[in-house]
Coordinates of C-alpha atoms in Angstrom, one line a residue:
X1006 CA 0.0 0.0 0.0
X1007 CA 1.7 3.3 -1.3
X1008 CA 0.4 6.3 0.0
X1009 CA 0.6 9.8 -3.1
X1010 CA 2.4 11.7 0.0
X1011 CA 4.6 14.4 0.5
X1012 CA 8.3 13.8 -1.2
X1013 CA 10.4 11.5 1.2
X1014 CA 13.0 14.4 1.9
X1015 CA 11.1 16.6 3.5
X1016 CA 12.5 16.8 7.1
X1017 CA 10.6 18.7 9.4
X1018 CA 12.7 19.5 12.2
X1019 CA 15.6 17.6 13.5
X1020 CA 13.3 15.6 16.2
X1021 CA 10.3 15.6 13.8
X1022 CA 9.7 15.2 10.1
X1023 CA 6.9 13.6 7.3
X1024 CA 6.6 10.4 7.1
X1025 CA 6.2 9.0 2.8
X1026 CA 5.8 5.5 2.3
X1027 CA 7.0 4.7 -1.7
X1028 CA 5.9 6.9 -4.6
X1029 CA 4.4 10.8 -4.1
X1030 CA 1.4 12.1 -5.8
X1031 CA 1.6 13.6 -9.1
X1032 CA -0.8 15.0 -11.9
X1033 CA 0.1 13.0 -15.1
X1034 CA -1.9 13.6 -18.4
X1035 CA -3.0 16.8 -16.5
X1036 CA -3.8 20.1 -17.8
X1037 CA -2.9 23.5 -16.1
X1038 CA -5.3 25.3 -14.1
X1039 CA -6.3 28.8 -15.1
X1040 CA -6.8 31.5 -13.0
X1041 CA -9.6 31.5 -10.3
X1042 CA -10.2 28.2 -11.3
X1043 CA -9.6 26.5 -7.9
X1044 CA -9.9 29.6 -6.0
X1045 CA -9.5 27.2 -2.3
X1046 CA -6.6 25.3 -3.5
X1047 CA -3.6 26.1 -1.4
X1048 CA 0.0 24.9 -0.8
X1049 CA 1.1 23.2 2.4
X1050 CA 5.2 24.5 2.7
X1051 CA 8.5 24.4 4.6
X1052 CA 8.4 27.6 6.8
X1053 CA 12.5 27.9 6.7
X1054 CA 12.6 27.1 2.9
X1055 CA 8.9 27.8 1.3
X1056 CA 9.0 24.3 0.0
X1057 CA 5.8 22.7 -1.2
X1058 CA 5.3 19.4 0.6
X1059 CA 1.7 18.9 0.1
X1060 CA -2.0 20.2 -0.8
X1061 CA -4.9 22.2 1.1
X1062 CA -8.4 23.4 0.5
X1063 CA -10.0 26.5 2.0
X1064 CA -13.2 25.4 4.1
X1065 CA -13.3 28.8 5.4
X1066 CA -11.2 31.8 6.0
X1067 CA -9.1 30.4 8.6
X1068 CA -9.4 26.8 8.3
X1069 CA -8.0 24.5 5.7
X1070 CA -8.8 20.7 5.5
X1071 CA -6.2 18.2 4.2
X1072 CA -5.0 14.8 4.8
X1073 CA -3.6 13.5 8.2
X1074 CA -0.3 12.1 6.6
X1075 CA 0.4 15.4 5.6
X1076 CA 0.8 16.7 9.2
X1077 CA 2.4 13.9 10.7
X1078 CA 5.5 12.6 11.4
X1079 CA 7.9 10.2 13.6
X1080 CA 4.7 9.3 15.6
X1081 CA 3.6 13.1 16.2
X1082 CA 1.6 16.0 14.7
X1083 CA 4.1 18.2 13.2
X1084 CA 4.7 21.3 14.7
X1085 CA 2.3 24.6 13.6
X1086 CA 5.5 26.6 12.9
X1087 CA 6.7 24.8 10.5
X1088 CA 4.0 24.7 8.2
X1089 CA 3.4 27.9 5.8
X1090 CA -0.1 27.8 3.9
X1091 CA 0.2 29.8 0.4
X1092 CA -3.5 30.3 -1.6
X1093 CA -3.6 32.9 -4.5
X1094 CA -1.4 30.8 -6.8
X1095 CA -0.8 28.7 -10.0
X1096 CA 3.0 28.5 -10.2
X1097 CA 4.9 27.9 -6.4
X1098 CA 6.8 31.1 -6.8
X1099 CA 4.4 34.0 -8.3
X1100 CA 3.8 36.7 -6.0
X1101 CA 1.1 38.8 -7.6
X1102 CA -1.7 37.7 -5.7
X1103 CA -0.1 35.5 -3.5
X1104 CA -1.2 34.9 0.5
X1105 CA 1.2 33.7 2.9
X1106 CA -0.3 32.4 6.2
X1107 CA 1.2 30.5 9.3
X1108 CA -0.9 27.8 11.3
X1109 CA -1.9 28.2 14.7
X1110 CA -3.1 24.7 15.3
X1111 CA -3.2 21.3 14.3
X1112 CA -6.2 19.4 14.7
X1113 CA -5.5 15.7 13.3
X1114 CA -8.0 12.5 13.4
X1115 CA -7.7 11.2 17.2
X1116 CA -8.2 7.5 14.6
X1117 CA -5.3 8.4 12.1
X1118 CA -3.4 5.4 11.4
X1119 CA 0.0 6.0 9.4
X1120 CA 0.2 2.5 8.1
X1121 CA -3.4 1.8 6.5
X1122 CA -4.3 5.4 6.4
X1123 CA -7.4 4.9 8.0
X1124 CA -8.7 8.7 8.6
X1125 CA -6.9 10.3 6.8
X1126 CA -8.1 13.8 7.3
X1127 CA -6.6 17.0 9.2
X1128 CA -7.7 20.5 10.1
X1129 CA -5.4 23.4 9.8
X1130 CA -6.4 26.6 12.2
X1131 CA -4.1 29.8 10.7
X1132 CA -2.6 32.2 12.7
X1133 CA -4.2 34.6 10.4
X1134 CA -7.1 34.7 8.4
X1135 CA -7.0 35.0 4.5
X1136 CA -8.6 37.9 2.5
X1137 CA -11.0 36.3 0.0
X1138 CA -10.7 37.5 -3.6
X1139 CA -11.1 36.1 -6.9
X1140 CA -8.5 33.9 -6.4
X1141 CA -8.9 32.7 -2.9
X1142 CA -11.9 32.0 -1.5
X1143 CA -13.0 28.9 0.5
X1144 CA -15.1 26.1 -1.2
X1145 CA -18.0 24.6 0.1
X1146 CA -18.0 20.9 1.6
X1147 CA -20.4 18.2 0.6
X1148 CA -23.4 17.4 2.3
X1149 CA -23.8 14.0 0.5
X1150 CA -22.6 10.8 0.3
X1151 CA -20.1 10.6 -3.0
X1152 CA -22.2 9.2 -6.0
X1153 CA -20.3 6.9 -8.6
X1154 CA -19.4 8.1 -11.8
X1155 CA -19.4 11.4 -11.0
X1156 CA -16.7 13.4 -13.0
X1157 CA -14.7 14.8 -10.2
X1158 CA -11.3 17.2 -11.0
X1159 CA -8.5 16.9 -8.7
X1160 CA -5.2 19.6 -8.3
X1161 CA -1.9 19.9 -7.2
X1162 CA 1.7 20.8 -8.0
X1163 CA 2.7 17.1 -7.3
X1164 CA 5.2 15.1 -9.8
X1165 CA 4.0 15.3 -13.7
X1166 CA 6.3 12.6 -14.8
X1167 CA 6.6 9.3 -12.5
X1168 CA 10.8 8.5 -13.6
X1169 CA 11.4 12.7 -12.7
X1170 CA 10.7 13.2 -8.6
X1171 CA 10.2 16.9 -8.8
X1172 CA 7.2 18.8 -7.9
X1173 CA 5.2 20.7 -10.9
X1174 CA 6.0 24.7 -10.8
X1175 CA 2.9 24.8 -12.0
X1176 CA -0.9 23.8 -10.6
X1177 CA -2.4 21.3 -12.5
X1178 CA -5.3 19.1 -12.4
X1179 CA -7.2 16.0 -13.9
X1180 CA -10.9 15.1 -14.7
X1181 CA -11.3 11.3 -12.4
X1182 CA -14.6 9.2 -12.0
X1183 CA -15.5 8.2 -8.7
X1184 CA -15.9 4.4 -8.7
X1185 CA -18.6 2.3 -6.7
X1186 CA -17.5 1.3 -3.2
X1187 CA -18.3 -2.5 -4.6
X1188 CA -16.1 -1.5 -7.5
X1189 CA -13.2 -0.4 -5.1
X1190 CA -13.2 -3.0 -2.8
X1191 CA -13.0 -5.8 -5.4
X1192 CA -10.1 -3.3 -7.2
X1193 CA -8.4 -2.7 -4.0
X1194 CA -8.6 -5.9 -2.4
X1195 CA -4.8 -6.3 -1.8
X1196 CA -4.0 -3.2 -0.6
X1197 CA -6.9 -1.7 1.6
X1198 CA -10.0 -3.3 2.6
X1199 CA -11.5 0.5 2.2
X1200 CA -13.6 1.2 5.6
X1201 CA -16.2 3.8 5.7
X1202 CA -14.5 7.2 5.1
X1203 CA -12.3 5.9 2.2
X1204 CA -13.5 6.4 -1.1
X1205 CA -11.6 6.1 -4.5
X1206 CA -11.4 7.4 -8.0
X1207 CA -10.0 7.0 -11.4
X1208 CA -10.1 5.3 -14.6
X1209 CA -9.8 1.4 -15.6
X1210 CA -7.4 2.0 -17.9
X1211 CA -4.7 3.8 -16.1
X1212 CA -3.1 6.9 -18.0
X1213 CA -4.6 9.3 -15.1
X1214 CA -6.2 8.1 -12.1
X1215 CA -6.6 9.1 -8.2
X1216 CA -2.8 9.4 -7.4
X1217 CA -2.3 12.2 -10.1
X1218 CA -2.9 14.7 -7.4
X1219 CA -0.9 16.2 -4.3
X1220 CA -1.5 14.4 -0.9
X1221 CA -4.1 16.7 0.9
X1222 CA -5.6 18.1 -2.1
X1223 CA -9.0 17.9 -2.8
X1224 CA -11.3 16.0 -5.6
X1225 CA -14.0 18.5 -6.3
X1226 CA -17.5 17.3 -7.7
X1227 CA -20.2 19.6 -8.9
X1228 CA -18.3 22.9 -7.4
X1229 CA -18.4 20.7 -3.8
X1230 CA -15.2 19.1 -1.9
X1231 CA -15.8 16.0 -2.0
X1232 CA -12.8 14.0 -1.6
X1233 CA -9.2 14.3 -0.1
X1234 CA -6.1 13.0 -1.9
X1235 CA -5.0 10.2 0.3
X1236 CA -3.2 7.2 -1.1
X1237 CA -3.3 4.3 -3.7
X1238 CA -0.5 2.1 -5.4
X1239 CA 2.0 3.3 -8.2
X1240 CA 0.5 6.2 -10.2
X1241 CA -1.9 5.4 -13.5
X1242 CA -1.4 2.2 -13.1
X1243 CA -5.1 -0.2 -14.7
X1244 CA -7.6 -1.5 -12.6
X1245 CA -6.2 0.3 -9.5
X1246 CA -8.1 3.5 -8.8
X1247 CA -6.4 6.2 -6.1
X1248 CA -7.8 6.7 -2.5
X1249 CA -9.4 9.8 -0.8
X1250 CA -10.9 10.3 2.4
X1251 CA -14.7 10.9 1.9
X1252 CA -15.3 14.2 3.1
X1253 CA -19.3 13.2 3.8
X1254 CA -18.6 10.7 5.9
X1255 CA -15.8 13.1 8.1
X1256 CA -18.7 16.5 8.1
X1257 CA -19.1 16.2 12.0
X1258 CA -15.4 15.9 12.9
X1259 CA -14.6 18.9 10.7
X1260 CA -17.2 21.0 11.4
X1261 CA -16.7 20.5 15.6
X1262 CA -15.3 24.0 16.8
X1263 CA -15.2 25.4 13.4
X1264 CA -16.4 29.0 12.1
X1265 CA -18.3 29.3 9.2
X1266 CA -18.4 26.9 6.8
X1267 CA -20.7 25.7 4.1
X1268 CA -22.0 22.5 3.3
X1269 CA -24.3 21.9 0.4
X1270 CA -27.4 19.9 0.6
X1271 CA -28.6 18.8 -2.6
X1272 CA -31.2 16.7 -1.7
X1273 CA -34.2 18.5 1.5
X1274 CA -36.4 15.5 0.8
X1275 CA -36.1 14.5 3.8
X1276 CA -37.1 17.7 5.9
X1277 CA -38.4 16.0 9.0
X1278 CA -35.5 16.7 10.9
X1279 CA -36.3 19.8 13.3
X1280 CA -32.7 21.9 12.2
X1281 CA -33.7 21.6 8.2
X1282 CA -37.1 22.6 9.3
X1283 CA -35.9 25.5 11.1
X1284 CA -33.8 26.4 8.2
X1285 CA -36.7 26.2 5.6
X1286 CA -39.1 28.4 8.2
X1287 CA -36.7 30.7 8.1
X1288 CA -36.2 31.0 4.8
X1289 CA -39.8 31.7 4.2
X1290 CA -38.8 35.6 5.4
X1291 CA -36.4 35.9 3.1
X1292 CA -36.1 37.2 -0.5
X1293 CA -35.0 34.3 -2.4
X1294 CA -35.1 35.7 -5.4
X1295 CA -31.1 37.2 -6.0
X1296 CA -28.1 35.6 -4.2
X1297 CA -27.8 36.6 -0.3
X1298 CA -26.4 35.2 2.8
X1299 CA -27.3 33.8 5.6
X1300 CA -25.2 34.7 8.6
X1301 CA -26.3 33.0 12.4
X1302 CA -24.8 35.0 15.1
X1303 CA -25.2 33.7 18.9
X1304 CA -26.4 37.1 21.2
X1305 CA -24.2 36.6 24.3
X1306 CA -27.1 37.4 27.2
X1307 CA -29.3 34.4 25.8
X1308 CA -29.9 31.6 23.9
X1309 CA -31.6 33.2 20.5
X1310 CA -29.9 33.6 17.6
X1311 CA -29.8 35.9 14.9
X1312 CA -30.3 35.5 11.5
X1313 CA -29.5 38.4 9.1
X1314 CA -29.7 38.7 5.4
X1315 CA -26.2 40.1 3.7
X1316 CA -25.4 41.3 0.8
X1317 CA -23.2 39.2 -1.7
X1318 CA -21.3 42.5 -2.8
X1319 CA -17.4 41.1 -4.4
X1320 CA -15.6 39.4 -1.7
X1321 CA -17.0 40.7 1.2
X1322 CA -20.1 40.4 3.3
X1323 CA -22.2 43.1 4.8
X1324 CA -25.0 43.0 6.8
X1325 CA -28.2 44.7 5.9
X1326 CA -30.8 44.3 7.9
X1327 CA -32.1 41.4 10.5
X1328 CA -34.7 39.7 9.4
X1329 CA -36.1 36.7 11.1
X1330 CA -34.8 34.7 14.4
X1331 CA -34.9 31.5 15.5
X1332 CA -34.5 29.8 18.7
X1333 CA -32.3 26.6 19.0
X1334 CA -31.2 24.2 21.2
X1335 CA -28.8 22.0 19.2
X1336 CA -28.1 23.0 15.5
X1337 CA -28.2 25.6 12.8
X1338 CA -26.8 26.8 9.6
X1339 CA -24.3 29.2 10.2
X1340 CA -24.2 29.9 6.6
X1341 CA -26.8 29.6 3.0
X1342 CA -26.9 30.3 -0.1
X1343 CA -29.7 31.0 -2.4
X1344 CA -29.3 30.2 -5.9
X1345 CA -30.9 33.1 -8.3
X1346 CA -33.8 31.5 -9.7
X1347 CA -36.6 30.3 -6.7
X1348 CA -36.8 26.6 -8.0
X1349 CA -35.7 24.3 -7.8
X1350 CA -33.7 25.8 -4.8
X1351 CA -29.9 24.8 -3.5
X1352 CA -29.3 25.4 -0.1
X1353 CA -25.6 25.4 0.8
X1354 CA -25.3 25.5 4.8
X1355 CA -23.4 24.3 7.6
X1356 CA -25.2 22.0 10.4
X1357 CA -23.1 22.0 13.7
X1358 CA -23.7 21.5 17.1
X1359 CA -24.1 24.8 19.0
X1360 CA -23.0 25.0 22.5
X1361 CA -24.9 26.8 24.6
X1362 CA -23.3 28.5 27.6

């Protein structure tokens, strides 16, 4: 079992470094990424040496999501310092519209396991938040289970030719299938026997499949995270798709403690739950007719919370007015999106538990 991970030289500190088990990721058959295309993806680095070791995605301002191996090392979570997140980029070294930020905190899967790579997930908290523009922005998470044959895209700056170990100066990405989790664990037999949270991608045939991304980075699906790059065996090789960590499945262990950060339900079917409920009710004061957002802020002397409509102005939000409030025990959306037209509608939101003081 060969995890895509970070290059094996990439020492950490002298007590600490990233553990790589055989061949790193790389995009192979890819295409470069344009400009504002992947808007979340970001670049893990050596603090002393700004380095690229291995992918991120922007779930919110401050928070990015990427795989556990990533942030691990001789039996420990790497140290915060050492790690510099860069977003606002296609090549490593442009500085046009470059963001450097450093990590505060670490927060890795308390079931990680380095050998089989179960978990495989890890949350970055930044010293600093970033400034969304154009080119970096966050990207919402998905709020359902990963459908097969989905045509997914996956980015990185990881190895473009398998005999050449050298990271890609530039971003690049590749178009990969999600495959059935039958289809994987018959694939994958000898190698994983894929527990709930893995997932994998790619095509039959070899040429470009799951691996040809950085470690960390994410498979996107329908403008949704949906995946995180997390291992497979060799690189394009047939009949053995890569492995990612199924973002779905991982919603409540990322979301606990986070800001705000959107999820997208696709699917409010099944509304008999009381937070959906409480959502819809609340949308019914709203203007659903142009793009707004939701923002849910907890009033300190009690348990009601606010929900107030702002405008979706460039990069920034600003609240216009309050509109409707709710009270809550347990959950709410701390964010949502309205899609233009009023059917059929998309909510994008985050569900968390709220605790009350």
């Amino acid at each position: 079992f060969v995890h895509q991970g970070s290059p094996t030289d990439l020492p950490i500190s002298s007590e600490i470094s990233l553990q790589s088990i055989g061949l790193p990721s790389r995009i192979i058959n890819g295409t470069k990424a344009v400009l504002r295309q992947f808007p979340h993806q970001v670049s893990l680095m050596r603090s002393w040496n700004k380095k690229h070791f291995c992918g991120g995605n922007l779930i919110s301002a401050s928070l990015v999501l990427t795989a556990g191996h990533c942030v691990y090392g001789s039996g420990n979570v790497i140290l915060p310092w050492t790690i510099i997140v860069v977003g606002g980029i296609l090549k490593l070294n442009e500085t046009l519209k470059r963001q450097e930020k450093g990590v505060e905190n670490i927060r890795i899967h308390p079931k990680f396991n380095l050998e089989n790579l179960y978990n495989d997930v890890a949350v970055l908290k930044l010293s600093t938040p970033f400034t969304f523009t154009p080119e970096v922005h966050s990207i919402p998470l998905s709020g359902n289970p990963p459908k097969p044959n989905t045509i997914c895209q996956v980015a990185g700056w990881g190895y473009t030719i398998v005999e050449v170990p050298i990271v890609s100066s530039d971003l690049m990405y590749v178009d990969l299938p999600i495959r059935s989790k039958k289809e994987c664990r018959k694939l994958l037999k000898n190698i994983t026997d894929l527990p709930p949270g893995m997932m994998c991608a790619g095509y039959l045939e070899g040429g470009r499949d799951a691996c040809q991304g950085d470690s960390g980075g994410g498979m996107v699906c329908n403008g949704t995270l949906t995946g995180i790059v997390s291992g497979g065996q060799g690189c394009a090789e047939p009949l053995l798709p890569g492995i990612y960590a199924d973002v779905f499945h991982y919603l409540n262990w990322i979301l606990k403690d986070a800001d705000v950060i959107t999820v997208v339900r696709n699917n409010t079917k099944n509304c008999g739950a009381s937070r959906m409920i409480m959502i819809l009710s609340c949308l019914i004061c709203m203007n659903a007719r142009y793009s707004s957002v939701l923002r849910v802020r907890k009033l300190q002397a009690s348990h009601y919370l606010s929900v107030e409509q702002a405008a979706l102005a460039s990069s920034s939000y600003e609240a216009e007015a309050h509109r409707c409030g709710i009270v809550l025990r347990a959950h709410f959306a701390s964010v949502v999106y309205l899609t233009e037209a009023l059917k059929p509608f998309i909510f994008l939101f985050n569900v968390r538990d709220i605790k009350l003081e």
